[in-house]
């Protein structure tokens, strides 16, 4: 399904933005289907193209005792079921090159985590699956330097690339968003997304548990749409306080529809 609207988004002639949303991690089948159903209802209502997001495994954790997943195959099969049940594309992140083919058997989009966006072998392995490749911009990189990540995927024979900004490192325990990066990355002729939740993380806390500022998700999302982002990435959960991963910066699922209504008005105002 993603391939049917990706070219339109890339050419910038769609009145809609697309949404990549879901829980940080796949916690179980029931909650994944519940979250997906809620988001599908909203995105169908407002004609917003939707990609369901969920990590089948969390490889980058501050503490060794942090939740990492329910099992690779089990989580990937849940992602596959979400896609088939609701007729939506799905996205998950991969961390090593050998994971690309495995994940590609279950999902439509392979996501490259920000910390790994310079890993040539990983990018090429993702590209060679033929799936759409969503590359998150490293917190340590300029927007302009992401051209080389795009080139690695395209040189491997895959033209289906998305770039996602998730903020820049600002000191040791905070991030800041430079919105000049959205038009800069759109100049590479690929859909450009703003990650509205990870950009509000407060990493490296003394507790070893990442903090966040979810009250600013709406601010980041509005600004991203205003400067021309093609899509938004939002992690959402019906009970963020008890989510097993990154609950501190997720949007409460009950707030998603109201936010989409506001963003549609912003989008309409700038066109």
mmCIF file of N, CA and C in Angstrom, residues 5-15 186 189-192 228 230 267:
data_model
loop_
_atom_site.group_PDB
_atom_site.id
_atom_site.type_symbol
_atom_site.label_atom_id
_atom_site.label_comp_id
_atom_site.label_asym_id
_atom_site.label_seq_id
_atom_site.Cartn_x
_atom_site.Cartn_y
_atom_site.Cartn_z
ATOM 1 N N UNK A 5 1.117 5.598 -2.566
ATOM 2 C CA UNK A 5 1.098 7.035 -2.276
ATOM 3 C C UNK A 5 2.477 7.633 -2.055
ATOM 4 N N UNK A 6 3.502 6.816 -1.998
ATOM 5 C CA UNK A 6 4.848 7.343 -1.814
ATOM 6 C C UNK A 6 5.262 8.308 -2.923
ATOM 7 N N UNK A 7 5.029 7.998 -4.213
ATOM 8 C CA UNK A 7 5.418 8.954 -5.257
ATOM 9 C C UNK A 7 4.689 10.290 -5.144
ATOM 10 N N UNK A 8 3.417 10.254 -4.770
ATOM 11 C CA UNK A 8 2.651 11.498 -4.622
ATOM 12 C C UNK A 8 3.229 12.355 -3.510
ATOM 13 N N UNK A 9 3.530 11.714 -2.395
ATOM 14 C CA UNK A 9 4.119 12.441 -1.278
ATOM 15 C C UNK A 9 5.464 13.019 -1.681
ATOM 16 N N UNK A 10 6.252 12.239 -2.382
ATOM 17 C CA UNK A 10 7.599 12.681 -2.768
ATOM 18 C C UNK A 10 7.545 13.909 -3.669
ATOM 19 N N UNK A 11 6.557 13.959 -4.531
ATOM 20 C CA UNK A 11 6.452 15.085 -5.453
ATOM 21 C C UNK A 11 5.844 16.318 -4.814
ATOM 22 N N UNK A 12 5.381 16.168 -3.570
ATOM 23 C CA UNK A 12 4.902 17.318 -2.840
ATOM 24 C C UNK A 12 3.566 17.845 -3.308
ATOM 25 N N UNK A 13 2.778 17.051 -4.053
ATOM 26 C CA UNK A 13 1.518 17.560 -4.563
ATOM 27 C C UNK A 13 0.319 16.917 -3.869
ATOM 28 N N UNK A 14 0.527 16.370 -2.687
ATOM 29 C CA UNK A 14 -0.575 15.820 -1.912
ATOM 30 C C UNK A 14 -0.995 16.824 -0.853
ATOM 31 N N UNK A 15 -2.300 16.939 -0.643
ATOM 32 C CA UNK A 15 -2.780 17.854 0.395
ATOM 33 C C UNK A 15 -2.671 17.212 1.768
ATOM 34 N N UNK A 186 14.252 17.417 2.169
ATOM 35 C CA UNK A 186 13.295 17.301 1.065
ATOM 36 C C UNK A 186 13.977 17.607 -0.275
ATOM 37 N N UNK A 189 14.763 14.865 -2.787
ATOM 38 C CA UNK A 189 13.647 14.251 -3.535
ATOM 39 C C UNK A 189 13.189 12.948 -2.912
ATOM 40 N N UNK A 190 13.148 12.916 -1.584
ATOM 41 C CA UNK A 190 12.581 11.775 -0.861
ATOM 42 C C UNK A 190 11.599 12.316 0.169
ATOM 43 N N UNK A 191 10.574 11.526 0.532
ATOM 44 C CA UNK A 191 9.663 11.961 1.586
ATOM 45 C C UNK A 191 10.427 12.199 2.883
ATOM 46 N N UNK A 192 10.079 13.282 3.559
ATOM 47 C CA UNK A 192 10.788 13.655 4.778
ATOM 48 C C UNK A 192 9.798 13.720 5.940
ATOM 49 N N UNK A 228 6.700 22.101 5.968
ATOM 50 C CA UNK A 228 6.589 21.257 4.786
ATOM 51 C C UNK A 228 6.900 19.793 4.945
ATOM 52 N N UNK A 230 6.576 15.945 4.952
ATOM 53 C CA UNK A 230 5.654 15.070 4.225
ATOM 54 C C UNK A 230 4.920 14.120 5.153
ATOM 55 N N UNK A 267 -1.967 22.265 7.794
ATOM 56 C CA UNK A 267 -1.588 21.887 6.438
ATOM 57 C C UNK A 267 -2.402 22.666 5.403
#
